[in-house]
Structures are given as structure tokens and as C-alpha cells.
PDB file of C-alpha atoms in Angstrom:
ATOM      1  CA  MET A   1       0.023   0.270   0.058  1.00  0.00           C
ATOM      2  CA  SER A   2       1.945   3.467  -1.129  1.00  0.00           C
ATOM      3  CA  ASN A   3       1.644   6.203   1.476  1.00  0.00           C
ATOM      4  CA  SER A   4      -0.445   8.094  -0.428  1.00  0.00           C
ATOM      5  CA  THR A   5      -2.801   5.587   0.291  1.00  0.00           C
ATOM      6  CA  ILE A   6      -2.021   5.024   3.937  1.00  0.00           C
ATOM      7  CA  GLY A   7      -2.437   9.347   3.921  1.00  0.00           C
ATOM      8  CA  ASN A   8      -6.037   9.324   2.123  1.00  0.00           C
ATOM      9  CA  LEU A   9      -7.281   6.187   5.156  1.00  0.00           C
ATOM     10  CA  GLU A  10      -5.841   8.359   7.620  1.00  0.00           C
ATOM     11  CA  ASN A  11      -7.767  11.502   6.867  1.00  0.00           C
ATOM     12  CA  ASP A  12     -10.437   9.537   6.753  1.00  0.00           C
ATOM     13  CA  LEU A  13     -10.482   7.715  10.282  1.00  0.00           C
ATOM     14  CA  GLU A  14      -9.689  11.504  11.574  1.00  0.00           C
ATOM     15  CA  SER A  15     -12.583  12.916   9.788  1.00  0.00           C
ATOM     16  CA  PHE A  16     -15.032  10.192  11.244  1.00  0.00           C
ATOM     17  CA  MET A  17     -13.349  10.693  14.828  1.00  0.00           C
ATOM     18  CA  ASP A  18     -14.070  14.115  14.123  1.00  0.00           C
ATOM     19  CA  LYS A  19     -17.576  13.989  13.114  1.00  0.00           C
ATOM     20  CA  ASP A  20     -18.713  11.575  16.253  1.00  0.00           C
ATOM     21  CA  VAL A  21     -17.404  14.084  18.530  1.00  0.00           C
ATOM     22  CA  LYS A  22     -18.930  16.769  17.112  1.00  0.00           C
ATOM     23  CA  GLU A  23     -22.159  14.974  16.683  1.00  0.00           C
ATOM     24  CA  SER A  24     -21.916  13.710  20.298  1.00  0.00           C
ATOM     25  CA  SER A  25     -20.977  16.915  21.560  1.00  0.00           C
ATOM     26  CA  ASN A  26     -24.465  18.010  19.946  1.00  0.00           C
ATOM     27  CA  PRO A  27     -27.048  19.565  22.392  1.00  0.00           C
ATOM     28  CA  LYS A  28     -29.801  17.843  20.525  1.00  0.00           C
ATOM     29  CA  ASN A  29     -28.158  14.021  20.476  1.00  0.00           C
ATOM     30  CA  ILE A  30     -27.225  14.496  24.135  1.00  0.00           C
ATOM     31  CA  LYS A  31     -30.731  15.650  25.117  1.00  0.00           C
ATOM     32  CA  LYS A  32     -31.967  12.302  22.877  1.00  0.00           C
ATOM     33  CA  LYS A  33     -28.989  10.000  24.753  1.00  0.00           C
ATOM     34  CA  LEU A  34     -30.480  11.594  28.660  1.00  0.00           C
ATOM     35  CA  LYS A  35     -34.063  10.649  27.303  1.00  0.00           C
ATOM     36  CA  LEU A  36     -32.824   7.026  26.061  1.00  0.00           C
ATOM     37  CA  VAL A  37     -31.746   6.878  29.871  1.00  0.00           C
ATOM     38  CA  CYS A  38     -34.084   8.072  31.574  1.00  0.00           C
ATOM     39  CA  LEU A  39     -36.369   5.887  29.814  1.00  0.00           C
ATOM     40  CA  ILE A  40     -34.346   2.585  30.704  1.00  0.00           C
ATOM     41  CA  LEU A  41     -34.488   3.788  34.417  1.00  0.00           C
ATOM     42  CA  THR A  42     -37.974   4.117  34.257  1.00  0.00           C
ATOM     43  CA  MET A  43     -38.748   0.897  33.431  1.00  0.00           C
ATOM     44  CA  ILE A  44     -35.947  -0.589  35.431  1.00  0.00           C
ATOM     45  CA  LEU A  45     -37.810   1.060  37.907  1.00  0.00           C
ATOM     46  CA  ILE A  46     -41.401   0.078  37.013  1.00  0.00           C
ATOM     47  CA  VAL A  47     -40.304  -3.597  36.980  1.00  0.00           C
ATOM     48  CA  LEU A  48     -38.626  -3.402  40.449  1.00  0.00           C
ATOM     49  CA  LEU A  49     -42.342  -1.794  41.657  1.00  0.00           C
ATOM     50  CA  ILE A  50     -44.106  -4.484  40.299  1.00  0.00           C
ATOM     51  CA  ILE A  51     -42.254  -7.433  41.436  1.00  0.00           C
ATOM     52  CA  SER A  52     -42.072  -5.428  45.244  1.00  0.00           C
ATOM     53  CA  PHE A  53     -46.044  -5.264  44.783  1.00  0.00           C
ATOM     54  CA  ILE A  54     -46.423  -9.024  44.055  1.00  0.00           C
ATOM     55  CA  THR A  55     -44.100  -9.908  46.453  1.00  0.00           C
ATOM     56  CA  PHE A  56     -46.016  -7.828  49.195  1.00  0.00           C
ATOM     57  CA  PHE A  57     -49.006  -8.892  48.103  1.00  0.00           C
ATOM     58  CA  GLN A  58     -47.969 -12.475  48.307  1.00  0.00           C
ATOM     59  CA  ILE A  59     -46.945 -11.756  51.725  1.00  0.00           C
ATOM     60  CA  PHE A  60     -50.079 -10.356  53.589  1.00  0.00           C
ATOM     61  CA  LYS A  61     -52.626 -12.063  51.443  1.00  0.00           C
ATOM     62  CA  SER A  62     -51.093 -14.983  53.780  1.00  0.00           C
ATOM     63  CA  SER A  63     -53.396 -15.693  56.831  1.00  0.00           C
ATOM     64  CA  TYR A  64     -50.814 -15.247  59.187  1.00  0.00           C
ATOM     65  CA  PHE A  65     -49.908 -12.031  57.996  1.00  0.00           C
ATOM     66  CA  SER A  66     -53.180 -10.391  56.864  1.00  0.00           C
ATOM     67  CA  HIS A  67     -54.227 -10.890  61.330  1.00  0.00           C
ATOM     68  CA  ILE A  68     -51.625  -8.897  62.338  1.00  0.00           C
ATOM     69  CA  ARG A  69     -52.905  -6.316  64.204  1.00  0.00           C
ATOM     70  CA  LEU A  70     -51.014  -2.822  66.476  1.00  0.00           C
ATOM     71  CA  VAL A  71     -53.350  -3.652  69.839  1.00  0.00           C
ATOM     72  CA  ASP A  72     -51.003  -0.927  72.312  1.00  0.00           C
ATOM     73  CA  HIS A  73     -48.694   1.374  72.123  1.00  0.00           C
ATOM     74  CA  ASN A  74     -46.814   3.085  75.215  1.00  0.00           C
ATOM     75  CA  LYS A  75     -45.608   6.476  73.865  1.00  0.00           C
ATOM     76  CA  ASN A  76     -43.029   7.094  76.856  1.00  0.00           C
ATOM     77  CA  SER A  77     -41.298   3.642  76.271  1.00  0.00           C
ATOM     78  CA  ASN A  78     -42.172   3.404  72.794  1.00  0.00           C
ATOM     79  CA  ASN A  79     -42.720  -0.392  73.313  1.00  0.00           C
ATOM     80  CA  PHE A  80     -45.721  -1.850  71.233  1.00  0.00           C
ATOM     81  CA  LEU A  81     -48.135  -4.970  71.749  1.00  0.00           C
ATOM     82  CA  PHE A  82     -49.377  -6.204  68.212  1.00  0.00           C
ATOM     83  CA  ARG A  83     -51.368  -9.380  67.786  1.00  0.00           C
ATOM     84  CA  GLY A  84     -51.339 -11.877  64.598  1.00  0.00           C
ATOM     85  CA  GLY A  85     -50.634 -15.285  63.184  1.00  0.00           C
ATOM     86  CA  LYS A  86     -47.840 -17.663  62.842  1.00  0.00           C
ATOM     87  CA  ILE A  87     -44.603 -16.196  61.807  1.00  0.00           C
ATOM     88  CA  VAL A  88     -42.911 -19.558  60.241  1.00  0.00           C
ATOM     89  CA  ASN A  89     -43.630 -20.373  57.099  1.00  0.00           C
ATOM     90  CA  ASP A  90     -44.968 -23.881  55.493  1.00  0.00           C
ATOM     91  CA  ASN A  91     -40.709 -24.881  55.051  1.00  0.00           C
ATOM     92  CA  GLY A  92     -40.213 -24.117  58.609  1.00  0.00           C
ATOM     93  CA  VAL A  93     -38.465 -20.938  58.542  1.00  0.00           C
ATOM     94  CA  PHE A  94     -38.677 -18.089  60.880  1.00  0.00           C
ATOM     95  CA  THR A  95     -39.622 -15.474  58.540  1.00  0.00           C
ATOM     96  CA  TYR A  96     -38.855 -12.237  60.262  1.00  0.00           C
ATOM     97  CA  SER A  97     -37.917 -10.108  57.249  1.00  0.00           C
ATOM     98  CA  GLU A  98     -40.979 -10.068  56.141  1.00  0.00           C
ATOM     99  CA  LEU A  99     -42.919 -10.018  59.895  1.00  0.00           C
ATOM    100  CA  LYS A 100     -40.679  -6.982  60.435  1.00  0.00           C
ATOM    101  CA  LEU A 101     -42.041  -5.257  57.441  1.00  0.00           C
ATOM    102  CA  MET A 102     -45.707  -5.966  58.421  1.00  0.00           C
ATOM    103  CA  LEU A 103     -45.115  -4.680  61.986  1.00  0.00           C
ATOM    104  CA  GLN A 104     -43.895  -1.553  60.465  1.00  0.00           C
ATOM    105  CA  LEU A 105     -47.114  -1.059  57.991  1.00  0.00           C
ATOM    106  CA  GLN A 106     -49.414  -1.634  60.658  1.00  0.00           C
ATOM    107  CA  ALA A 107     -47.861   1.160  63.068  1.00  0.00           C
ATOM    108  CA  MET A 108     -48.149   3.414  59.971  1.00  0.00           C
ATOM    109  CA  ARG A 109     -51.600   2.899  59.466  1.00  0.00           C
ATOM    110  CA  LYS A 110     -52.086   4.755  63.280  1.00  0.00           C
ATOM    111  CA  ASN A 111     -49.419   7.177  62.152  1.00  0.00           C
ATOM    112  CA  ILE A 112     -47.007   6.207  64.753  1.00  0.00           C
ATOM    113  CA  LYS A 113     -43.148   5.131  62.754  1.00  0.00           C
ATOM    114  CA  LEU A 114     -41.664   1.687  63.885  1.00  0.00           C
ATOM    115  CA  GLN A 115     -38.091   1.972  63.910  1.00  0.00           C
ATOM    116  CA  ASP A 116     -35.798  -0.414  62.005  1.00  0.00           C
ATOM    117  CA  ASP A 117     -33.606  -1.815  65.103  1.00  0.00           C
ATOM    118  CA  PHE A 118     -36.544  -3.188  68.154  1.00  0.00           C
ATOM    119  CA  TYR A 119     -36.418  -5.695  70.440  1.00  0.00           C
ATOM    120  CA  LEU A 120     -38.195  -8.439  69.198  1.00  0.00           C
ATOM    121  CA  ILE A 121     -40.556 -10.324  72.323  1.00  0.00           C
ATOM    122  CA  ASP A 122     -42.285 -12.894  70.180  1.00  0.00           C
ATOM    123  CA  ILE A 123     -45.090 -14.764  72.910  1.00  0.00           C
ATOM    124  CA  CYS A 124     -46.157 -18.096  71.220  1.00  0.00           C
ATOM    125  CA  LEU A 125     -50.081 -19.389  72.225  1.00  0.00           C
ATOM    126  CA  LEU A 126     -49.771 -22.485  70.410  1.00  0.00           C
ATOM    127  CA  ASN A 127     -49.531 -25.983  72.156  1.00  0.00           C
ATOM    128  CA  GLU A 128     -46.775 -28.618  72.700  1.00  0.00           C
ATOM    129  CA  GLY A 129     -46.348 -30.500  70.647  1.00  0.00           C
ATOM    130  CA  ASP A 130     -47.000 -28.103  67.244  1.00  0.00           C
ATOM    131  CA  PRO A 131     -43.507 -27.750  65.667  1.00  0.00           C
ATOM    132  CA  VAL A 132     -43.827 -24.273  65.070  1.00  0.00           C
ATOM    133  CA  VAL A 133     -43.111 -23.720  69.013  1.00  0.00           C
ATOM    134  CA  ASP A 134     -39.646 -25.416  68.401  1.00  0.00           C
ATOM    135  CA  VAL A 135     -38.901 -23.640  65.593  1.00  0.00           C
ATOM    136  CA  GLU A 136     -39.551 -19.972  66.548  1.00  0.00           C
ATOM    137  CA  ARG A 137     -37.386 -20.943  70.582  1.00  0.00           C
ATOM    138  CA  GLU A 138     -34.725 -22.219  68.391  1.00  0.00           C
ATOM    139  CA  PHE A 139     -34.366 -18.356  66.054  1.00  0.00           C
ATOM    140  CA  PHE A 140     -34.060 -17.094  69.233  1.00  0.00           C
ATOM    141  CA  GLU A 141     -31.371 -18.774  70.698  1.00  0.00           C
ATOM    142  CA  LYS A 142     -29.330 -18.793  67.701  1.00  0.00           C
ATOM    143  CA  ASN A 143     -30.103 -14.616  68.113  1.00  0.00           C
ATOM    144  CA  PRO A 144     -30.474 -12.809  71.428  1.00  0.00           C
ATOM    145  CA  HIS A 145     -29.349  -9.700  69.989  1.00  0.00           C
ATOM    146  CA  LEU A 146     -32.899  -9.584  68.238  1.00  0.00           C
ATOM    147  CA  GLY A 147     -35.282 -10.878  70.693  1.00  0.00           C
ATOM    148  CA  GLU A 148     -36.839 -13.515  72.931  1.00  0.00           C
ATOM    149  CA  PHE A 149     -39.079 -15.976  73.123  1.00  0.00           C
ATOM    150  CA  ILE A 150     -41.947 -16.891  75.783  1.00  0.00           C
ATOM    151  CA  TRP A 151     -44.556 -19.798  75.340  1.00  0.00           C
ATOM    152  CA  TYR A 152     -47.924 -19.200  76.757  1.00  0.00           C
ATOM    153  CA  PRO A 153     -49.942 -21.801  75.689  1.00  0.00           C
ATOM    154  CA  ILE A 154     -54.032 -21.759  75.148  1.00  0.00           C
ATOM    155  CA  LEU A 155     -55.890 -24.262  75.608  1.00  0.00           C
ATOM    156  CA  GLY A 156     -60.102 -22.473  76.036  1.00  0.00           C
ATOM    157  CA  LEU A 157     -61.949 -24.194  78.356  1.00  0.00           C
ATOM    158  CA  SER A 158     -63.939 -27.222  78.119  1.00  0.00           C
ATOM    159  CA  GLU A 159     -67.777 -27.463  78.364  1.00  0.00           C
ATOM    160  CA  ASN A 160     -67.076 -30.424  80.731  1.00  0.00           C
ATOM    161  CA  ASN A 161     -64.917 -28.716  83.063  1.00  0.00           C
ATOM    162  CA  ILE A 162     -67.980 -25.703  83.765  1.00  0.00           C
ATOM    163  CA  SER A 163     -70.674 -28.916  84.089  1.00  0.00           C
ATOM    164  CA  ASP A 164     -68.122 -31.370  86.748  1.00  0.00           C
ATOM    165  CA  VAL A 165     -67.437 -27.809  88.926  1.00  0.00           C
ATOM    166  CA  TYR A 166     -72.047 -27.555  88.898  1.00  0.00           C
ATOM    167  CA  ASN A 167     -72.859 -30.909  89.180  1.00  0.00           C
ATOM    168  CA  ASN A 168     -70.399 -31.237  92.325  1.00  0.00           C
ATOM    169  CA  ARG A 169     -72.381 -28.213  93.846  1.00  0.00           C
ATOM    170  CA  THR A 170     -75.858 -29.575  93.165  1.00  0.00           C
ATOM    171  CA  ASN A 171     -75.895 -32.987  92.666  1.00  0.00           C
ATOM    172  CA  ASN A 172     -78.202 -32.698  89.347  1.00  0.00           C
ATOM    173  CA  ASN A 173     -75.549 -34.473  86.708  1.00  0.00           C
ATOM    174  CA  ILE A 174     -76.262 -32.013  83.603  1.00  0.00           C
ATOM    175  CA  MET A 175     -74.449 -30.719  80.787  1.00  0.00           C
ATOM    176  CA  ILE A 176     -74.082 -27.064  81.179  1.00  0.00           C
ATOM    177  CA  ASP A 177     -71.614 -24.341  79.887  1.00  0.00           C
ATOM    178  CA  GLN A 178     -72.479 -21.457  78.931  1.00  0.00           C
ATOM    179  CA  PRO A 179     -72.881 -18.022  81.393  1.00  0.00           C
ATOM    180  CA  ARG A 180     -76.465 -17.664  80.422  1.00  0.00           C
ATOM    181  CA  ASP A 181     -78.051 -21.338  81.531  1.00  0.00           C
ATOM    182  CA  PHE A 182     -76.849 -20.813  85.401  1.00  0.00           C
ATOM    183  CA  PRO A 183     -79.290 -19.751  87.709  1.00  0.00           C
ATOM    184  CA  ASP A 184     -78.972 -16.288  89.039  1.00  0.00           C
ATOM    185  CA  ASP A 185     -78.048 -17.719  92.159  1.00  0.00           C
ATOM    186  CA  GLU A 186     -75.281 -19.954  91.252  1.00  0.00           C
ATOM    187  CA  ILE A 187     -73.873 -17.701  88.663  1.00  0.00           C
ATOM    188  CA  GLU A 188     -72.182 -15.405  90.575  1.00  0.00           C
ATOM    189  CA  LEU A 189     -70.301 -17.969  93.158  1.00  0.00           C
ATOM    190  CA  VAL A 190     -68.968 -20.158  90.059  1.00  0.00           C
ATOM    191  CA  ALA A 191     -67.688 -17.088  88.148  1.00  0.00           C
ATOM    192  CA  LYS A 192     -65.677 -15.697  91.922  1.00  0.00           C
ATOM    193  CA  SER A 193     -64.096 -19.332  91.898  1.00  0.00           C
ATOM    194  CA  TRP A 194     -63.163 -19.712  88.820  1.00  0.00           C
ATOM    195  CA  LEU A 195     -59.608 -19.213  89.281  1.00  0.00           C
ATOM    196  CA  ASP A 196     -59.802 -22.625  91.176  1.00  0.00           C
ATOM    197  CA  TRP A 197     -61.590 -24.391  88.224  1.00  0.00           C
ATOM    198  CA  GLY A 198     -61.950 -22.845  85.250  1.00  0.00           C
ATOM    199  CA  ASN A 199     -58.330 -20.587  84.568  1.00  0.00           C
ATOM    200  CA  PHE A 200     -56.449 -23.368  82.746  1.00  0.00           C
ATOM    201  CA  ASP A 201     -54.763 -20.705  80.311  1.00  0.00           C
ATOM    202  CA  ASP A 202     -53.677 -18.462  83.412  1.00  0.00           C
ATOM    203  CA  LEU A 203     -55.470 -15.239  81.593  1.00  0.00           C
ATOM    204  CA  PRO A 204     -54.959 -12.917  84.956  1.00  0.00           C
ATOM    205  CA  ASN A 205     -51.128 -13.551  85.326  1.00  0.00           C
ATOM    206  CA  ARG A 206     -50.172 -13.685  81.468  1.00  0.00           C
ATOM    207  CA  LEU A 207     -52.071 -10.245  80.459  1.00  0.00           C
ATOM    208  CA  GLU A 208     -50.708  -8.612  83.303  1.00  0.00           C
ATOM    209  CA  ASN A 209     -47.322  -9.556  82.061  1.00  0.00           C
ATOM    210  CA  VAL A 210     -47.651  -8.646  78.431  1.00  0.00           C
ATOM    211  CA  HIS A 211     -48.788  -5.320  80.148  1.00  0.00           C
ATOM    212  CA  HIS A 212     -46.369  -4.836  82.479  1.00  0.00           C
ATOM    213  CA  LEU A 213     -43.464  -5.378  79.634  1.00  0.00           C
ATOM    214  CA  LEU A 214     -45.309  -2.875  77.409  1.00  0.00           C
ATOM    215  CA  ASN A 215     -45.683   0.066  79.868  1.00  0.00           C
ATOM    216  CA  ASN A 216     -42.383  -1.115  82.129  1.00  0.00           C
ATOM    217  CA  LEU A 217     -39.681  -2.723  80.040  1.00  0.00           C
ATOM    218  CA  LYS A 218     -37.121  -0.488  78.975  1.00  0.00           C
ATOM    219  CA  LYS A 219     -33.872  -0.979  76.671  1.00  0.00           C
ATOM    220  CA  ASP A 220     -32.083   1.093  74.007  1.00  0.00           C
ATOM    221  CA  LYS A 221     -34.568   0.450  70.965  1.00  0.00           C
ATOM    222  CA  PRO A 222     -38.309  -0.234  71.081  1.00  0.00           C
ATOM    223  CA  VAL A 223     -39.628  -3.042  72.382  1.00  0.00           C
ATOM    224  CA  VAL A 224     -42.171  -4.710  70.564  1.00  0.00           C
ATOM    225  CA  ILE A 225     -44.431  -7.936  72.060  1.00  0.00           C
ATOM    226  CA  TYR A 226     -45.711  -9.843  69.142  1.00  0.00           C
ATOM    227  CA  VAL A 227     -48.322 -12.229  70.484  1.00  0.00           C
ATOM    228  CA  HIS A 228     -49.390 -15.226  68.193  1.00  0.00           C
ATOM    229  CA  CYS A 229     -51.066 -18.295  67.327  1.00  0.00           C
ATOM    230  CA  ARG A 230     -51.594 -19.944  63.746  1.00  0.00           C
ATOM    231  CA  CYS A 231     -53.905 -17.926  62.174  1.00  0.00           C
ATOM    232  CA  GLY A 232     -53.812 -15.769  64.850  1.00  0.00           C
ATOM    233  CA  CYS A 233     -57.944 -16.034  64.983  1.00  0.00           C
ATOM    234  CA  ASP A 234     -58.613 -18.408  68.370  1.00  0.00           C
ATOM    235  CA  ARG A 235     -56.548 -18.500  70.836  1.00  0.00           C
ATOM    236  CA  THR A 236     -55.113 -15.510  70.057  1.00  0.00           C
ATOM    237  CA  GLY A 237     -58.627 -14.335  69.988  1.00  0.00           C
ATOM    238  CA  GLU A 238     -59.583 -15.346  73.471  1.00  0.00           C
ATOM    239  CA  PHE A 239     -56.573 -13.801  74.751  1.00  0.00           C
ATOM    240  CA  PHE A 240     -56.980 -10.164  73.164  1.00  0.00           C
ATOM    241  CA  ALA A 241     -60.791 -10.099  73.657  1.00  0.00           C
ATOM    242  CA  SER A 242     -59.413 -10.949  77.792  1.00  0.00           C
ATOM    243  CA  TYR A 243     -56.987  -8.101  76.808  1.00  0.00           C
ATOM    244  CA  TYR A 244     -59.310  -5.812  75.560  1.00  0.00           C
ATOM    245  CA  MET A 245     -61.928  -5.792  78.792  1.00  0.00           C
ATOM    246  CA  LYS A 246     -59.373  -5.226  81.274  1.00  0.00           C
ATOM    247  CA  TYR A 247     -56.919  -2.908  79.686  1.00  0.00           C
ATOM    248  CA  GLN A 248     -58.593  -1.129  77.414  1.00  0.00           C
ATOM    249  CA  GLN A 249     -62.254  -0.866  78.609  1.00  0.00           C
ATOM    250  CA  LYS A 250     -64.447  -2.631  76.225  1.00  0.00           C
ATOM    251  CA  THR A 251     -67.326  -5.136  76.684  1.00  0.00           C
ATOM    252  CA  TYR A 252     -67.219  -8.533  76.040  1.00  0.00           C
ATOM    253  CA  THR A 253     -69.098  -7.852  73.024  1.00  0.00           C
ATOM    254  CA  GLU A 254     -67.300  -5.126  71.497  1.00  0.00           C
ATOM    255  CA  ALA A 255     -64.182  -7.375  71.911  1.00  0.00           C
ATOM    256  CA  MET A 256     -66.064 -10.177  70.468  1.00  0.00           C
ATOM    257  CA  LYS A 257     -67.130  -7.781  67.398  1.00  0.00           C
ATOM    258  CA  TYR A 258     -63.824  -6.540  67.280  1.00  0.00           C
ATOM    259  CA  ASP A 259     -62.830  -9.838  67.343  1.00  0.00           C
ATOM    260  CA  LEU A 260     -64.414 -10.925  64.272  1.00  0.00           C
ATOM    261  CA  THR A 261     -63.618  -7.553  62.463  1.00  0.00           C
ATOM    262  CA  ILE A 262     -59.901  -8.975  61.994  1.00  0.00           C
ATOM    263  CA  HIS A 263     -60.440 -12.807  60.634  1.00  0.00           C
ATOM    264  CA  ASP A 264     -64.191 -12.474  59.234  1.00  0.00           C
ATOM    265  CA  ARG A 265     -65.151 -15.307  61.459  1.00  0.00           C
ATOM    266  CA  TYR A 266     -66.385 -16.553  65.097  1.00  0.00           C
ATOM    267  CA  ILE A 267     -63.289 -18.046  67.353  1.00  0.00           C
ATOM    268  CA  VAL A 268     -63.442 -21.258  68.264  1.00  0.00           C
ATOM    269  CA  TYR A 269     -66.173 -22.603  71.057  1.00  0.00           C
ATOM    270  CA  GLU A 270     -63.442 -23.438  73.501  1.00  0.00           C
ATOM    271  CA  ASN A 271     -61.553 -20.260  73.525  1.00  0.00           C
ATOM    272  CA  GLN A 272     -65.319 -18.190  73.180  1.00  0.00           C
ATOM    273  CA  LEU A 273     -66.110 -20.186  76.306  1.00  0.00           C
ATOM    274  CA  MET A 274     -62.986 -19.182  78.234  1.00  0.00           C
ATOM    275  CA  THR A 275     -63.477 -15.370  77.151  1.00  0.00           C
ATOM    276  CA  GLN A 276     -66.952 -15.588  78.761  1.00  0.00           C
ATOM    277  CA  TRP A 277     -65.881 -16.819  81.967  1.00  0.00           C
ATOM    278  CA  TYR A 278     -63.212 -14.027  82.274  1.00  0.00           C
ATOM    279  CA  CYS A 279     -65.219 -11.894  81.819  1.00  0.00           C
ATOM    280  CA  GLU A 280     -67.889 -13.183  84.363  1.00  0.00           C
ATOM    281  CA  TYR A 281     -64.595 -13.313  86.962  1.00  0.00           C
ATOM    282  CA  LEU A 282     -64.065  -9.345  85.875  1.00  0.00           C
ATOM    283  CA  PHE A 283     -67.876  -8.700  86.466  1.00  0.00           C
ATOM    284  CA  TYR A 284     -68.291 -10.132  89.793  1.00  0.00           C
ATOM    285  CA  THR A 285     -64.772  -9.519  91.170  1.00  0.00           C
ATOM    286  CA  ASP A 286     -65.676  -5.437  89.990  1.00  0.00           C
ATOM    287  CA  GLN A 287     -63.134  -5.596  87.266  1.00  0.00           C
ATOM    288  CA  TYR A 288     -65.646  -5.187  84.619  1.00  0.00           C
ATOM    289  CA  PRO A 289     -65.585  -1.490  82.333  1.00  0.00           C
ATOM    290  CA  GLN A 290     -69.375  -1.071  82.482  1.00  0.00           C
ATOM    291  CA  SER A 291     -70.419  -1.957  86.374  1.00  0.00           C
ATOM    292  CA  GLU A 292     -73.978  -2.331  85.540  1.00  0.00           C
ATOM    293  CA  ILE A 293     -74.519  -4.283  82.800  1.00  0.00           C
ATOM    294  CA  ASN A 294     -73.296  -7.971  82.149  1.00  0.00           C
ATOM    295  CA  ASP A 295     -73.047  -9.140  78.905  1.00  0.00           C
ATOM    296  CA  CYS A 296     -70.489 -12.311  79.570  1.00  0.00           C
ATOM    297  CA  GLY A 297     -73.343 -14.584  78.487  1.00  0.00           C
ATOM    298  CA  ASN A 298     -74.166 -12.914  75.350  1.00  0.00           C
ATOM    299  CA  CYS A 299     -73.537 -14.662  72.025  1.00  0.00           C
ATOM    300  CA  GLU A 300     -76.441 -12.532  69.599  1.00  0.00           C
ATOM    301  CA  ASP A 301     -74.979  -9.479  68.943  1.00  0.00           C
ATOM    302  CA  PHE A 302     -71.595 -10.583  67.524  1.00  0.00           C
ATOM    303  CA  ARG A 303     -73.114 -13.905  66.130  1.00  0.00           C
TER     304      ARG A 303
END
């Protein structure tokens, strides 16, 4: 190749590069490229938002997360009390991150900010032998910096327990369970002795302990108390209907109606029965919010 040909090629290359540089530095071309970059970034953001929404929806539609509610908040201690369902998925994994997100969202619904770093007290109401209990206990044994595990198994109240008590008093040998089924001259005596014959779930002590933790436990971060069973419906329904009556001045009917709004079904009979007799115990020991009205044996207004 001759020198003149090489020279021509070099000139052509320089001309092409100069043209490209000029086109690149052209304000119109710069705007086009910026628009293209913005469009690509916008599309990526939309895809990420869609993925996030789908993930959130899948979390929320799970019954054990959709039943999470903020029950109480102490402004002075900045401690929180939540209720809900299980926090172990079907693969036996403790879903800490998902729980954390749902707790923050529920707090936000009440216009309260729950910061990322908090101390979690996991209070499990499931019975002995449930594998979820072991998973949760093991999680906090391995991660004590995240919180602690407390086990409060809830059984509810069998109608046989009440029948036995009544029959021992009267020798009538009949089946009786609802407070409204008792004669007026018997119900007060049975209700006042409830601690002796029917307090299988230790509601007075456990409720007092939870209330004490909410209002008095001090850490270098907020304390979140999460009380749950599997669904967040029956054992949890019993526990918090009792909490609402004792500490939030709700009547039995109001407490049961609120339970119904969370899980859209009635709590199972054993847990309803325990709640009713705890209500009677409060009424006849002068701890009931409506001292002149006893609705503890009522079912009609919420069923």
C-alpha cells in the first residue's frame, strides 16, 4: 500500500472521529441520549415496583400476616403490642424480615413510626408438640440480639369442666357450660371461683405480664411484643378479647365484635367459652368496664 493511500485512510479516520465527536457533543444528541437513559431507568424502576408489589401482596394475603394488628402502644417507653398469626412459613423458616415489614406497616396505619431496629418479644400461644414452637424457640436461641421467646400455650375451656363444677355443687348431673345457662343464685359463686376451676390459660397473670412489659420494660431500642397463634384467630382471639376487657375498657360484646372484623369468622367455642368466663370473673370481682351491665353470656349481638 502506498504512502498516499495510507495518508488518505488516516485522513478519513480522523474525519470520521471528528464527526462523531461533533455529533456526540451536539446538544440535541445529548438530550436524546439522556431521554433514552431516563426511559431505561424508569422501566427498571417500574419492574422493581411491580416485583415489590407482588411480593408484598403474597406476604399480605397469607392469613397469618393479614391478621396482624397493633393493639397498644406506650408513648413514653415507645414499646408496642401486636397480635397476629404464625411467623414460621410452610418450609419451617422463621420469617423475620416479612414480619418486620408487616409490623411497620401496621404501625404506620396508626400514624406511628416503628424504627428498623427493635427488640422483639415473641409470645407464642400454640400448644405443646406444635413444630412451630420449636422453630421459634431455636431462632431466638441463635439470635438473642434480636429478641426472646416466651411460650404461653392456650387451651380454651371445655364445657365438661364447667359441668363438673356445677354438678359437684348441686348433684344435678347435667351438662351446662354457658354463663347464661346458670341460675342467678349460682353464677356469681361459680364465677368468683373461676381461678380455682377454670383458669387453665392463666389469663390474669399472663395479661398482667404482657401489660407490664409494654409499659415498663426499658431497652436501648423500642420493644415489640408480638402475641400469636397460627391463624391469629382463636387462641389469639381469646387472649386479646380478654386484654380489651381488662385494659381497654371494652365490653365482652365489643371485644368479640372486634375479633370478628380481623378474621371474618367466629372464634372456636372453647376459646369463646374461656373468654366468657373470664368476663364473668371480671364482672363479679368489680373489674369489668360496665359494672351495671353484664353481657358476658351474650352471643347474639356478634353472631
